[in-house]
């Protein structure tokens, strides 16, 4: 059931937690940072939450003005998207991810969503501004994303690119491992854990542009 619990504290931090402090609420917001999603897509991205609890969190976030529902661009169930107020949580979540690097990894099996990896890819890239523009097609968990590298930045958008220098298909955890160690790209192609079509060096430029991921298992205590 949706909760109406409150800290009863007028501090802005406490009031913020009244809105997004319930379990799974912040991760729902994370999943909506890049694109609107259906209930089934959120359920797939958050495999450890029950359907009933996810429905409760979505209902609460909608009632509190963080998310809203709208008609899907295609036929089917409505999608959930962030409101303007909800989108203001983005820099807070990014800072929380940076802070969480020092926290220990959860026990296996640990989930890792495509959105989590792509958020890091978009916001942690440190590219050479003089490098030529590059467009990559990524397929993660059956969903296609367009990644553009230009002017020292990375832009991630849902959907097929008009044209692409290269295409990569992988599981989110595999892409995360490649971001942590780009030198293993050729080996990953050889063993079939990733499939690359087109210019392999374009994928390499994308991978080499980032620093250590939030979800790395090779950093500090992780």
PDB file of N, CA and C in Angstrom, residues 89-101 119 123 214:
ATOM      1  N   UNK A  89      16.047  16.216  -9.840  1.00  0.00           N
ATOM      2  CA  UNK A  89      16.763  15.236  -9.024  1.00  0.00           C
ATOM      3  C   UNK A  89      18.021  14.708  -9.724  1.00  0.00           C
ATOM      4  N   UNK A  90      18.155  14.950 -11.028  1.00  0.00           N
ATOM      5  CA  UNK A  90      19.272  14.358 -11.774  1.00  0.00           C
ATOM      6  C   UNK A  90      20.637  14.668 -11.174  1.00  0.00           C
ATOM      7  N   UNK A  91      21.017  15.939 -10.945  1.00  0.00           N
ATOM      8  CA  UNK A  91      22.347  16.174 -10.373  1.00  0.00           C
ATOM      9  C   UNK A  91      22.501  15.585  -8.975  1.00  0.00           C
ATOM     10  N   UNK A  92      21.412  15.470  -8.246  1.00  0.00           N
ATOM     11  CA  UNK A  92      21.469  14.876  -6.914  1.00  0.00           C
ATOM     12  C   UNK A  92      21.788  13.385  -7.024  1.00  0.00           C
ATOM     13  N   UNK A  93      21.150  12.703  -7.955  1.00  0.00           N
ATOM     14  CA  UNK A  93      21.420  11.281  -8.143  1.00  0.00           C
ATOM     15  C   UNK A  93      22.837  11.038  -8.645  1.00  0.00           C
ATOM     16  N   UNK A  94      23.335  11.912  -9.531  1.00  0.00           N
ATOM     17  CA  UNK A  94      24.702  11.769 -10.015  1.00  0.00           C
ATOM     18  C   UNK A  94      25.699  11.936  -8.872  1.00  0.00           C
ATOM     19  N   UNK A  95      25.461  12.929  -8.014  1.00  0.00           N
ATOM     20  CA  UNK A  95      26.340  13.123  -6.856  1.00  0.00           C
ATOM     21  C   UNK A  95      26.248  11.941  -5.907  1.00  0.00           C
ATOM     22  N   UNK A  96      25.069  11.374  -5.740  1.00  0.00           N
ATOM     23  CA  UNK A  96      24.897  10.213  -4.881  1.00  0.00           C
ATOM     24  C   UNK A  96      25.660   9.016  -5.437  1.00  0.00           C
ATOM     25  N   UNK A  97      25.654   8.871  -6.770  1.00  0.00           N
ATOM     26  CA  UNK A  97      26.422   7.803  -7.384  1.00  0.00           C
ATOM     27  C   UNK A  97      27.914   7.962  -7.143  1.00  0.00           C
ATOM     28  N   UNK A  98      28.424   9.188  -7.240  1.00  0.00           N
ATOM     29  CA  UNK A  98      29.840   9.437  -6.951  1.00  0.00           C
ATOM     30  C   UNK A  98      30.169   9.087  -5.504  1.00  0.00           C
ATOM     31  N   UNK A  99      29.289   9.489  -4.603  1.00  0.00           N
ATOM     32  CA  UNK A  99      29.504   9.212  -3.182  1.00  0.00           C
ATOM     33  C   UNK A  99      29.468   7.713  -2.902  1.00  0.00           C
ATOM     34  N   UNK A 100      28.598   6.992  -3.608  1.00  0.00           N
ATOM     35  CA  UNK A 100      28.424   5.569  -3.367  1.00  0.00           C
ATOM     36  C   UNK A 100      29.577   4.705  -3.827  1.00  0.00           C
ATOM     37  N   UNK A 101      30.556   5.276  -4.543  1.00  0.00           N
ATOM     38  CA  UNK A 101      31.717   4.495  -4.971  1.00  0.00           C
ATOM     39  C   UNK A 101      32.402   3.835  -3.780  1.00  0.00           C
ATOM     40  N   UNK A 119      23.812   6.149 -17.979  1.00  0.00           N
ATOM     41  CA  UNK A 119      23.921   7.415 -17.243  1.00  0.00           C
ATOM     42  C   UNK A 119      25.381   7.714 -16.957  1.00  0.00           C
ATOM     43  N   UNK A 123      27.624  10.969 -18.402  1.00  0.00           N
ATOM     44  CA  UNK A 123      28.033  12.031 -17.491  1.00  0.00           C
ATOM     45  C   UNK A 123      29.493  11.943 -17.028  1.00  0.00           C
ATOM     46  N   UNK A 214      30.707   3.864 -11.520  1.00  0.00           N
ATOM     47  CA  UNK A 214      30.152   3.763 -10.172  1.00  0.00           C
ATOM     48  C   UNK A 214      30.068   2.310  -9.730  1.00  0.00           C
TER      49      UNK A 214
END
